[in-house]
Coordinates of C-alpha atoms and ligand atoms in Angstrom, one line a residue:
M1420 CA 16.3 19.5 -2.6
A1421 CA 13.6 21.6 -4.1
V1422 CA 15.0 24.2 -6.5
P1423 CA 12.7 27.2 -6.5
P1424 CA 11.6 28.1 -10.1
L1425 CA 13.1 31.3 -11.5
A1426 CA 9.6 32.8 -11.5
A1427 CA 9.4 32.3 -7.7
S1428 CA 12.8 33.8 -7.1
L1429 CA 11.8 36.8 -9.2
S1430 CA 8.5 37.2 -7.3
D1431 CA 10.5 37.5 -4.1
A1432 CA 12.9 40.0 -5.7
V1433 CA 9.9 42.1 -7.0
S1434 CA 8.2 42.0 -3.6
A1435 CA 11.4 43.3 -2.0
A1436 CA 11.6 46.1 -4.6
L1437 CA 8.0 47.0 -4.0
A1438 CA 8.7 47.3 -0.3
T1439 CA 11.5 49.8 -1.1
A1440 CA 8.9 51.7 -3.0
G1441 CA 6.6 51.7 0.0
V1442 CA 4.3 48.9 -1.0
F1443 CA 4.1 46.0 1.3
E1444 CA 2.5 42.5 1.4
V1445 CA 1.9 42.2 -2.3
A1446 CA 2.7 38.9 -4.0
P1447 CA 3.4 39.9 -7.5
R1448 CA 2.6 37.4 -10.2
I1449 CA 5.4 36.6 -12.6
R1450 CA 4.5 35.3 -16.0
R1451 CA 6.4 34.5 -19.1
S1452 CA 6.2 37.2 -21.7
Q1453 CA 6.6 37.8 -25.4
H1454 CA 8.7 41.0 -24.7
A1455 CA 11.0 39.8 -22.0
D1456 CA 11.8 36.5 -20.2
F1457 CA 9.2 37.4 -17.6
Q1458 CA 6.7 40.1 -16.8
A1459 CA 5.6 41.1 -13.3
D1460 CA 2.2 42.4 -12.5
G1461 CA 1.0 43.4 -9.0
V1462 CA 2.3 46.9 -9.4
L1463 CA -0.8 48.0 -11.2
A1464 CA -3.3 46.9 -8.5
S1465 CA -1.2 48.3 -5.7
A1466 CA -0.8 51.6 -7.5
G1467 CA -4.6 51.8 -7.9
A1468 CA -5.2 51.1 -4.2
L1469 CA -2.5 53.6 -3.1
R1470 CA -3.6 56.2 -5.7
R1471 CA -0.2 56.4 -7.2
D1472 CA 0.7 56.7 -10.9
P1473 CA 1.3 53.1 -12.0
R1474 CA 4.0 53.8 -14.5
A1475 CA 5.9 55.9 -12.0
L1476 CA 5.6 53.1 -9.4
A1477 CA 6.7 50.5 -11.9
A1478 CA 9.7 52.7 -12.7
E1479 CA 10.6 52.9 -9.0
V1480 CA 10.3 49.1 -8.7
A1481 CA 12.4 48.5 -11.8
A1482 CA 15.1 50.9 -10.4
A1483 CA 15.1 49.1 -7.1
L1484 CA 15.7 45.7 -8.7
P1485 CA 19.4 44.9 -8.5
T1486 CA 20.7 44.1 -12.0
G1487 CA 24.0 42.2 -12.3
D1488 CA 25.0 38.6 -12.7
R1489 CA 21.5 37.2 -12.4
L1490 CA 19.0 39.9 -13.5
A1491 CA 20.1 41.4 -16.8
A1492 CA 17.5 44.1 -17.1
A1493 CA 14.3 45.4 -15.5
S1494 CA 12.2 48.0 -17.3
V1495 CA 8.7 49.5 -17.3
A1496 CA 6.2 48.0 -19.8
G1497 CA 2.7 49.0 -20.8
P1498 CA 0.5 50.7 -18.2
G1499 CA 2.6 49.6 -15.2
F1500 CA 4.2 46.1 -15.7
V1501 CA 7.8 45.4 -15.1
N1502 CA 9.7 43.5 -17.8
L1503 CA 12.4 41.2 -16.4
D1504 CA 15.3 39.6 -18.3
L1505 CA 17.7 37.1 -16.8
T1506 CA 21.3 36.6 -17.7
D1507 CA 22.5 33.5 -19.5
G1508 CA 24.4 32.6 -16.4
A1509 CA 21.3 32.7 -14.2
L1510 CA 19.5 30.4 -16.7
L1511 CA 22.4 28.0 -16.9
D1512 CA 22.8 27.8 -13.1
Q1513 CA 19.1 27.0 -12.9
L1514 CA 19.5 24.3 -15.5
A1515 CA 22.5 22.8 -13.6
A1516 CA 20.7 22.8 -10.2
R1517 CA 17.6 21.1 -11.6
L1518 CA 19.6 18.5 -13.5
A1519 CA 21.6 17.6 -10.4
D1520 CA 18.4 16.7 -8.5
P1521 CA 16.8 13.3 -9.2
R1522 CA 13.4 15.1 -8.6
L1523 CA 14.3 17.7 -11.2
G1524 CA 14.0 20.4 -8.5
V1525 CA 10.3 19.7 -7.8
G1526 CA 9.4 20.1 -4.1
T1527 CA 7.0 18.2 -1.9
P1528 CA 4.3 20.8 -1.1
E1529 CA 1.8 18.0 -0.4
S1530 CA 3.8 16.4 2.4
G1531 CA 1.7 16.0 5.5
V1532 CA -1.6 16.1 3.5
T1533 CA -3.8 13.0 3.3
T1534 CA -6.1 12.7 0.3
V1535 CA -8.6 10.0 -0.2
V1536 CA -9.3 9.5 -3.9
D1537 CA -12.5 7.7 -4.8
Y1538 CA -12.2 6.5 -8.4
S1539 CA -12.8 3.8 -10.9
Q1540 CA -15.9 2.4 -9.0
P1541 CA -17.2 -0.3 -11.5
N1542 CA -20.2 -2.4 -10.6
V1543 CA -20.1 -6.1 -9.8
A1544 CA -21.5 -8.4 -12.4
K1545 CA -21.7 -5.5 -14.9
E1546 CA -19.4 -4.6 -17.7
M1547 CA -17.1 -1.6 -17.1
H1548 CA -18.0 1.1 -19.5
V1549 CA -16.1 4.2 -20.8
G1550 CA -17.3 6.3 -17.9
H1551 CA -15.4 3.9 -15.6
L1552 CA -12.4 4.2 -17.9
R1553 CA -12.4 8.0 -17.5
S1554 CA -12.7 7.8 -13.8
T1555 CA -9.9 5.3 -13.6
I1556 CA -7.5 7.2 -15.9
I1557 CA -8.2 10.6 -14.3
G1558 CA -8.1 9.2 -10.8
D1559 CA -4.8 7.4 -11.5
A1560 CA -3.1 10.6 -12.8
L1561 CA -4.3 12.6 -9.8
V1562 CA -3.0 9.9 -7.4
R1563 CA 0.4 9.8 -9.1
T1564 CA 0.7 13.6 -9.1
L1565 CA -0.3 14.0 -5.5
E1566 CA 2.1 11.2 -4.4
H1567 CA 4.9 12.7 -6.5
L1568 CA 4.4 16.0 -4.6
G1569 CA 4.9 14.2 -1.3
G1570 CA 1.2 13.7 -0.4
D1571 CA -0.2 10.7 1.4
V1572 CA -2.9 9.1 -0.8
I1573 CA -5.5 6.6 0.1
R1574 CA -7.1 5.0 -2.9
R1575 CA -10.7 3.9 -2.7
N1576 CA -12.3 1.9 -5.4
H1577 CA -15.9 2.3 -4.3
L1578 CA -17.2 -0.8 -6.0
G1579 CA -20.9 -1.1 -6.8
D1580 CA -21.2 -4.4 -4.9
W1581 CA -24.4 -3.9 -3.0
G1582 CA -28.0 -3.3 -3.8
T1583 CA -31.3 -4.8 -4.8
Q1584 CA -30.0 -6.0 -8.2
F1585 CA -28.1 -8.7 -6.4
G1586 CA -31.4 -10.3 -5.2
M1587 CA -32.4 -11.3 -8.7
L1588 CA -29.0 -12.3 -9.7
I1589 CA -28.4 -14.5 -6.7
Q1590 CA -31.9 -16.0 -6.9
R1591 CA -31.4 -16.9 -10.5
L1592 CA -28.1 -18.6 -9.6
V1593 CA -29.7 -20.5 -6.7
E1594 CA -32.5 -21.7 -9.0
H1595 CA -30.1 -22.5 -11.9
P1596 CA -26.9 -23.4 -10.3
E1597 CA -23.7 -23.5 -12.4
P1598 CA -20.0 -23.7 -11.7
P1599 CA -18.2 -20.4 -10.9
A1600 CA -19.0 -18.3 -13.9
S1601 CA -16.7 -16.1 -16.0
M1602 CA -17.4 -12.4 -16.2
G1603 CA -18.9 -12.8 -19.7
R1604 CA -21.2 -15.5 -18.4
L1605 CA -22.2 -13.3 -15.4
L1606 CA -23.3 -10.6 -17.7
E1607 CA -25.6 -13.1 -19.5
I1608 CA -27.0 -14.4 -16.3
Y1609 CA -27.6 -10.8 -15.2
R1610 CA -29.6 -10.1 -18.4
T1611 CA -31.6 -13.3 -18.0
A1612 CA -32.3 -12.6 -14.3
Q1613 CA -33.5 -9.1 -15.2
A1614 CA -35.8 -10.3 -17.9
Q1615 CA -37.3 -12.9 -15.6
F1616 CA -37.6 -10.3 -12.8
E1617 CA -39.8 -8.2 -15.1
A1618 CA -41.8 -11.0 -16.6
D1619 CA -42.4 -13.3 -13.6
P1620 CA -43.9 -11.7 -10.5
A1621 CA -43.4 -14.8 -8.4
F1622 CA -39.6 -14.7 -9.2
A1623 CA -39.6 -11.0 -8.5
D1624 CA -40.9 -11.8 -5.0
R1625 CA -38.4 -14.5 -4.4
A1626 CA -35.6 -12.0 -5.6
R1627 CA -36.8 -9.4 -3.1
Q1628 CA -36.7 -12.0 -0.3
R1629 CA -33.2 -12.8 -1.4
V1630 CA -32.2 -9.1 -0.9
V1631 CA -33.4 -9.4 2.7
A1632 CA -31.5 -12.6 3.1
L1633 CA -28.3 -11.0 1.8
Q1634 CA -28.7 -8.0 4.0
S1635 CA -29.3 -10.1 7.1
G1636 CA -26.2 -12.1 6.3
D1637 CA -27.7 -15.4 5.4
R1638 CA -24.7 -17.7 4.8
A1639 CA -25.7 -19.4 1.6
T1640 CA -26.8 -16.1 0.0
V1641 CA -23.6 -14.3 1.1
A1642 CA -21.5 -17.2 -0.3
V1643 CA -23.1 -16.8 -3.8
W1644 CA -22.7 -13.0 -3.5
R1645 CA -19.0 -13.4 -2.6
E1646 CA -18.4 -15.5 -5.7
L1647 CA -19.9 -12.8 -7.9
V1648 CA -17.7 -10.1 -6.3
D1649 CA -14.6 -12.3 -6.6
E1650 CA -15.1 -13.0 -10.2
S1651 CA -15.9 -9.4 -11.0
E1652 CA -12.8 -8.3 -9.1
R1653 CA -10.6 -10.7 -11.1
Y1654 CA -12.0 -9.1 -14.3
F1655 CA -11.5 -5.5 -13.0
T1656 CA -7.9 -6.4 -12.1
E1657 CA -7.3 -7.7 -15.6
V1658 CA -8.5 -4.3 -16.9
Y1659 CA -6.3 -2.4 -14.4
D1660 CA -3.3 -4.5 -15.3
R1661 CA -3.8 -3.9 -19.0
L1662 CA -4.2 -0.2 -18.3
G1663 CA -1.1 0.0 -16.1
V1664 CA -3.2 1.5 -13.3
R1665 CA -2.2 1.1 -9.7
L1666 CA -5.4 -0.2 -8.3
T1667 CA -5.4 -3.5 -6.4
P1668 CA -8.1 -5.5 -4.7
A1669 CA -6.7 -4.0 -1.4
D1670 CA -7.9 -0.6 -2.6
A1671 CA -11.4 -1.9 -3.2
V1672 CA -13.7 -0.9 -0.4
G1673 CA -17.1 -1.4 -2.0
E1674 CA -20.5 -0.1 -1.0
S1675 CA -21.1 -3.3 1.0
A1676 CA -18.4 -2.3 3.4
Y1677 CA -20.6 0.5 4.8
N1678 CA -23.7 -1.6 5.2
A1679 CA -23.4 -2.0 9.0
A1680 CA -23.0 1.8 9.4
L1681 CA -26.1 2.8 7.5
P1682 CA -28.8 2.6 10.3
G1683 CA -26.5 4.7 12.6
I1684 CA -26.1 7.3 9.8
A1685 CA -29.9 7.5 9.4
D1686 CA -30.5 7.7 13.2
E1687 CA -28.0 10.4 13.8
L1688 CA -29.3 12.6 11.0
E1689 CA -32.9 12.1 12.1
R1690 CA -32.2 12.8 15.8
A1691 CA -30.3 15.9 14.9
G1692 CA -33.3 17.0 12.9
I1693 CA -31.3 17.2 9.7
A1694 CA -33.2 14.4 8.0
V1695 CA -37.0 14.3 8.0
I1696 CA -39.6 11.8 6.9
S1697 CA -41.2 12.8 3.6
D1698 CA -43.6 10.5 1.8
G1699 CA -42.3 7.7 4.0
A1700 CA -38.7 8.2 3.1
L1701 CA -36.0 9.7 5.3
C1702 CA -34.7 12.8 3.4
V1703 CA -32.3 15.6 3.8
F1704 CA -33.5 18.8 2.0
A1705 CA -31.2 21.5 0.8
D1706 CA -32.1 25.0 -0.2
F1707 CA -30.4 24.7 -3.6
S1708 CA -32.3 21.7 -4.8
S1709 CA -35.9 20.7 -5.2
T1710 CA -35.0 17.0 -4.9
P1711 CA -33.8 15.9 -1.5
L1712 CA -31.1 13.4 -0.6
I1713 CA -32.8 10.2 0.2
V1714 CA -31.1 8.6 3.2
R1715 CA -33.6 5.7 3.6
K1716 CA -36.2 4.7 1.1
S1717 CA -39.9 4.3 2.1
D1718 CA -39.5 0.5 2.0
G1719 CA -36.8 0.9 4.7
G1720 CA -33.9 0.1 2.4
F1721 CA -30.7 2.2 2.2
G1722 CA -29.2 3.3 -1.1
Y1723 CA -26.4 5.0 -2.8
A1724 CA -26.7 8.3 -0.8
A1725 CA -26.6 6.7 2.7
T1726 CA -23.5 4.7 1.6
D1727 CA -21.7 7.8 0.4
L1728 CA -22.5 9.5 3.8
A1729 CA -21.1 6.6 5.7
A1730 CA -18.0 6.4 3.5
L1731 CA -17.4 10.1 3.9
R1732 CA -17.7 9.9 7.7
Q1733 CA -15.3 7.0 7.8
R1734 CA -12.8 8.7 5.5
V1735 CA -12.7 11.9 7.6
G1736 CA -13.1 10.3 11.0
D1737 CA -11.0 7.1 10.8
L1738 CA -8.7 7.8 7.9
H1739 CA -8.1 11.4 8.9
A1740 CA -8.4 12.7 5.4
D1741 CA -7.6 16.4 4.8
R1742 CA -9.0 16.2 1.3
L1743 CA -11.7 14.0 -0.3
L1744 CA -11.8 13.6 -4.1
Y1745 CA -14.6 11.8 -6.0
V1746 CA -13.7 11.2 -9.6
V1747 CA -17.2 10.6 -10.9
D1748 CA -19.3 11.4 -14.0
A1749 CA -20.6 15.1 -14.1
R1750 CA -24.2 13.8 -14.2
Q1751 CA -23.8 12.9 -10.5
S1752 CA -23.0 16.5 -9.5
L1753 CA -26.3 17.1 -7.6
H1754 CA -25.8 13.9 -5.7
F1755 CA -22.4 15.1 -4.4
R1756 CA -23.6 18.6 -3.6
L1757 CA -26.4 17.1 -1.5
V1758 CA -24.1 14.6 0.2
F1759 CA -21.5 17.3 1.0
A1760 CA -24.3 19.6 2.3
A1761 CA -25.8 16.9 4.5
A1762 CA -22.4 15.9 5.8
T1763 CA -21.5 19.5 6.6
R1764 CA -24.7 20.0 8.6
A1765 CA -24.1 16.7 10.5
G1766 CA -20.6 17.9 11.4
W1767 CA -18.9 15.1 9.6
L1768 CA -17.4 17.4 7.1
Q1769 CA -15.7 20.4 8.7
A1770 CA -14.1 23.4 7.2
T1771 CA -10.6 21.9 7.7
V1772 CA -11.4 19.2 5.2
S1773 CA -12.1 19.8 1.5
A1774 CA -14.5 17.6 -0.4
T1775 CA -14.5 17.9 -4.2
H1776 CA -16.5 16.2 -6.9
V1777 CA -13.9 15.9 -9.6
A1778 CA -16.5 15.7 -12.4
F1779 CA -15.9 14.6 -15.9
G1780 CA -17.9 14.7 -19.2
S1781 CA -19.0 11.9 -21.4
V1782 CA -17.2 9.9 -24.1
L1783 CA -18.9 10.3 -27.4
G1784 CA -18.8 8.2 -30.5
R1785 CA -17.8 9.7 -33.9
D1786 CA -21.5 10.5 -34.5
G1787 CA -21.4 12.8 -31.4
R1788 CA -23.8 10.5 -29.5
P1789 CA -22.8 8.5 -26.3
F1790 CA -20.2 6.0 -27.2
R1791 CA -21.9 2.6 -27.7
T1792 CA -21.7 -0.5 -29.9
R1793 CA -23.7 -0.4 -33.1
S1794 CA -26.5 -2.3 -31.5
G1795 CA -26.6 0.3 -28.7
G1796 CA -24.8 -2.0 -26.1
T1797 CA -22.0 -1.1 -23.8
I1798 CA -18.5 -1.4 -25.4
R1799 CA -16.4 -3.8 -23.4
L1800 CA -13.4 -2.0 -22.1
I1801 CA -11.1 -4.9 -22.7
D1802 CA -12.2 -4.9 -26.4
L1803 CA -11.7 -1.2 -26.7
L1804 CA -8.1 -1.5 -25.3
T1805 CA -7.3 -4.5 -27.4
D1806 CA -8.4 -2.5 -30.5
A1807 CA -6.3 0.5 -29.5
V1808 CA -3.2 -1.8 -29.0
D1809 CA -3.8 -3.5 -32.4
R1810 CA -4.0 -0.2 -34.2
A1811 CA -0.8 1.0 -32.3
R1812 CA 0.9 -2.2 -33.5
T1813 CA 0.3 -1.1 -37.1
V1814 CA 1.6 2.4 -36.4
V1815 CA 4.8 1.1 -34.6
A1816 CA 5.5 -1.6 -37.2
A1817 CA 5.2 1.0 -40.1
K1818 CA 7.9 3.1 -38.3
N1819 CA 10.1 0.1 -37.4
P1820 CA 9.8 -2.6 -40.1
D1821 CA 12.5 -4.7 -38.3
L1822 CA 10.6 -4.9 -35.1
T1823 CA 8.7 -8.2 -34.5
G1824 CA 7.4 -10.5 -31.8
A1825 CA 7.4 -9.6 -28.1
A1826 CA 9.4 -6.4 -28.7
L1827 CA 6.7 -5.2 -31.1
D1828 CA 3.9 -6.2 -28.7
E1829 CA 5.5 -4.4 -25.9
R1830 CA 5.8 -1.1 -27.7
A1831 CA 2.3 -1.5 -29.2
Q1832 CA 1.0 -1.9 -25.7
A1833 CA 2.8 1.3 -24.5
V1834 CA 1.7 3.3 -27.5
G1835 CA -1.9 2.0 -27.7
I1836 CA -2.7 2.4 -24.0
G1837 CA -0.8 5.7 -23.9
A1838 CA -2.9 7.0 -26.8
V1839 CA -6.2 6.1 -25.0
K1840 CA -5.0 7.7 -21.8
Y1841 CA -3.6 10.8 -23.3
A1842 CA -6.7 11.5 -25.5
D1843 CA -8.8 11.3 -22.3
L1844 CA -6.5 13.3 -20.1
A1845 CA -5.7 16.0 -22.7
T1846 CA -9.3 17.2 -22.9
G1847 CA -10.4 19.4 -20.0
R1848 CA -12.1 16.8 -17.8
S1849 CA -15.5 18.5 -17.6
R1850 CA -15.9 18.5 -21.4
D1851 CA -17.2 15.6 -23.5
Y1852 CA -14.9 14.2 -26.0
V1853 CA -15.1 12.1 -29.1
Y1854 CA -13.4 8.7 -29.0
D1855 CA -11.5 8.6 -32.3
P1856 CA -8.8 5.9 -32.4
D1857 CA -7.3 7.2 -35.7
R1858 CA -6.8 10.7 -34.4
M1859 CA -5.4 9.6 -31.0
L1860 CA -2.7 7.5 -32.7
A1861 CA -1.5 10.3 -35.0
L1862 CA 2.3 10.7 -34.9
T1863 CA 2.0 14.5 -35.0
G1864 CA -0.5 16.7 -33.2
D1865 CA -1.5 16.7 -29.6
T1866 CA -1.3 12.9 -28.9
G1867 CA 0.5 10.6 -26.5
V1868 CA 2.4 9.0 -29.4
Y1869 CA 3.8 12.4 -30.4
L1870 CA 5.2 12.9 -26.8
Q1871 CA 6.5 9.3 -26.6
Y1872 CA 8.4 9.8 -29.9
A1873 CA 9.7 13.2 -28.7
H1874 CA 11.0 11.5 -25.6
A1875 CA 12.5 8.5 -27.5
R1876 CA 14.2 10.8 -30.0
I1877 CA 16.0 12.6 -27.1
R1878 CA 17.1 9.3 -25.6
S1879 CA 18.6 8.3 -29.0
I1880 CA 20.4 11.7 -29.3
L1881 CA 21.9 11.1 -25.9
A1882 CA 22.8 7.5 -26.7
R1883 CA 24.6 8.7 -29.9
A1884 CA 26.4 11.4 -27.9
G1885 CA 27.6 8.6 -25.6
S1886 CA 27.7 11.0 -22.6
A1887 CA 26.9 10.2 -19.1
R1888 CA 25.0 12.8 -17.1
T1889 CA 26.5 16.1 -18.2
Q1890 CA 28.0 19.1 -16.6
V1891 CA 26.8 22.6 -17.3
D1892 CA 29.2 25.4 -18.2
A1893 CA 27.5 28.5 -16.8
T1894 CA 29.9 30.9 -18.7
A1895 CA 28.9 29.9 -22.2
P1896 CA 26.5 32.3 -24.1
L1897 CA 23.0 31.0 -24.9
H1898 CA 21.1 30.9 -28.2
A1899 CA 17.5 32.3 -28.0
A1900 CA 16.1 28.8 -28.6
E1901 CA 18.1 27.4 -25.7
R1902 CA 16.9 30.2 -23.4
A1903 CA 13.3 29.4 -24.4
L1904 CA 13.8 25.8 -23.6
I1905 CA 15.3 26.4 -20.2
L1906 CA 12.4 28.7 -19.3
D1907 CA 9.8 26.2 -20.4
L1908 CA 11.5 23.4 -18.5
D1909 CA 11.5 25.6 -15.4
G1910 CA 7.7 25.7 -15.4
F1911 CA 7.4 22.0 -14.5
A1912 CA 6.9 22.3 -10.8
E1913 CA 4.4 25.0 -11.1
T1914 CA 2.4 23.0 -13.7
L1915 CA 2.2 20.1 -11.2
S1916 CA 1.0 22.4 -8.5
E1917 CA -1.7 23.7 -10.9
V1918 CA -2.8 20.1 -11.6
V1919 CA -3.3 19.5 -7.9
A1920 CA -5.0 22.9 -7.3
S1921 CA -7.5 22.3 -10.1
Y1922 CA -7.6 18.5 -10.3
E1923 CA -7.0 19.0 -14.0
P1924 CA -4.4 16.7 -15.5
H1925 CA -4.9 18.3 -18.9
R1926 CA -2.7 21.2 -17.7
L1927 CA 0.2 18.7 -17.5
C1928 CA -0.7 17.4 -21.0
A1929 CA -0.6 20.9 -22.4
Y1930 CA 2.7 21.7 -20.7
L1931 CA 4.4 18.5 -22.0
H1932 CA 3.1 19.1 -25.5
R1933 CA 4.4 22.7 -25.5
L1934 CA 7.7 21.5 -24.1
A1935 CA 8.1 18.9 -26.9
Q1936 CA 7.5 21.7 -29.4
T1937 CA 10.0 24.0 -27.8
F1938 CA 12.5 21.2 -27.8
T1939 CA 11.9 20.6 -31.5
A1940 CA 12.4 24.3 -32.3
F1941 CA 15.7 24.2 -30.2
Y1942 CA 16.9 21.0 -32.0
D1943 CA 16.2 22.6 -35.4
Q1944 CA 18.2 25.7 -34.6
C1945 CA 20.9 24.4 -32.3
P1946 CA 22.9 21.4 -33.5
V1947 CA 23.8 19.2 -30.6
L1948 CA 26.0 16.4 -31.8
R1949 CA 28.0 18.6 -34.2
A1950 CA 28.6 21.2 -31.6
T1951 CA 31.8 21.4 -29.6
G1952 CA 33.1 22.5 -26.2
P1953 CA 30.8 24.1 -23.6
T1954 CA 28.1 24.6 -26.3
R1955 CA 27.9 20.9 -26.8
T1956 CA 28.0 20.1 -23.1
N1957 CA 25.2 22.6 -22.4
R1958 CA 23.0 21.4 -25.2
L1959 CA 23.4 17.8 -24.0
A1960 CA 22.4 19.0 -20.6
L1961 CA 19.3 20.5 -22.1
C1962 CA 18.5 17.2 -23.9
H1963 CA 18.9 15.4 -20.6
L1964 CA 16.6 17.6 -18.6
T1965 CA 14.0 17.7 -21.4
G1966 CA 14.1 13.9 -21.7
D1967 CA 13.8 13.5 -17.9
T1968 CA 10.9 16.0 -17.7
L1969 CA 9.0 14.3 -20.5
H1970 CA 9.6 11.0 -18.8
T1971 CA 8.5 12.1 -15.4
G1972 CA 5.5 14.0 -16.8
L1973 CA 4.3 11.1 -18.9
T1974 CA 4.7 8.7 -15.9
L1975 CA 2.6 11.0 -13.7
L1976 CA -0.1 10.8 -16.4
G1977 CA 0.2 7.0 -16.2
I1978 CA 1.7 6.8 -19.7
E1979 CA 4.8 4.7 -20.4
A1980 CA 7.8 6.5 -22.0
P1981 CA 10.0 3.8 -23.5
D1982 CA 13.6 4.8 -24.5
Q1983 CA 13.0 3.4 -28.0
L1984 CA 9.9 3.4 -30.2
Ligands
LIG56 N1 -20.5 2.7 -9.1 C1 -21.1 4.0 -9.5 C2 -21.4 4.0 -11.1 O1 -20.9 3.1 -11.7 C3 -20.1 5.1 -9.3 C4 -19.7 5.3 -7.8 C5 -19.1 6.7 -7.6 N2 -18.5 6.8 -6.3 C6 -19.2 7.2 -5.2 N3 -18.5 7.3 -4.1 N4 -20.4 7.5 -5.3 O2 -22.1 4.9 -11.5

């Protein structure tokens, strides 16, 4: 059962008080404050609209709020805010109610909403790069959060498994057959084929013929293509497993899947007069852009744009999506604006469905330039992850000299992968960030490791206390640091809703980081194991709820939270 956050209950109470003062239909915002537990605004704006003195109106509202066993005090603050303080009992009741619920009181506001999330999207026979890493990590965090809030999520790994580049690759393999190749070998073949395509016009012609053969379903050609896709998917799955990301081959619906729908898309747009021929190509123009969306190229071939239109129509029409998310590099923002605009005009995207390009910035090297190998090549994702886990092993081993073998490996994996993910997610997604393995594995600071240690420390406190899930004694008085912790804990559900409203997982990172700091302040000032009676019970309850909140929050970010580190 969802437990409404204290701020939500207060908002209702202030609305009722405003109504007593003659102000209706205002949803006051309740925020945490330096000067009281919470502060309500909303009075100010209404006073302006009603030409009433804001402080006088705030005083009326404060007077109309019933103080007693829940609300300790309500008073006017500043130009027309209302300060609100809760009783210790109200805070402890809230703690007890949330602790009693396995979902920590978080509701399911997403239930009944279907979201299609398009993420990861690596390209067949090509190395995954850090851009794919970002898409995968951000997409995974959004999927987990939406599902946790009760939403129906359909994952779509929009693999780059189609296009003219397969012509040269398949042609090269047909002319130089070899047994099913590993991903590393495929990359080499790709490079050789590309060089030959550029240097040898006769080969380039045969490669173009091969594209036609592939598109018309020639069996031998399709068989080679299938092998390339299968091998690449094996490799992608290895990366997803290493990352602990919930993407399986069943979620992969690549560009090729929409091939048959492309001529229909073009026809429909052309017949409706939405797409027009320009320089031989079929284009949809938009008033906000000088470059059009190219639905069909002048050589008659379809590309990326037509595929995205077909995918969109299918996701809305057949999958009945209420919301479409595309977790893709910010450099593709014009593409998505054009796709959404064309789909809206075609009637495939109606006002009841939201479509959002969840854009993200670039990963930079320590020199501030795009993150690449020294020779300018793409960094293999698997190598990058292996390096992070190796570094994490050193960090973990230094803290636990007794830990060896599989146990050490397991924790190094949790810490190393967690560090990579947290560093990515903690930065506002639209910003670029510098990939710095030393900084992201720091034990203090805004890192995944810091949060994992905070969580493990709480588990060890609870293990030493030897208590099962604790009771709360709502009659015991609270220390200021305990009050602060209860209030921070109570912001969890709202934070998750904000993540979903903005598609910004960094809000959850920031929340968890602050929570860990508030916990540290509490633990410094309020002895837990040495306390007795109801004080001890309540403090253990606080440890429980903080530990569970950190665990749930990290899990929603896709980060492991082991009990011991
Ligand atoms: N495969 C593309 C790339 O690597 C990204 C695809 C993004 N998704 C989409 N529906 N267009 O750049």
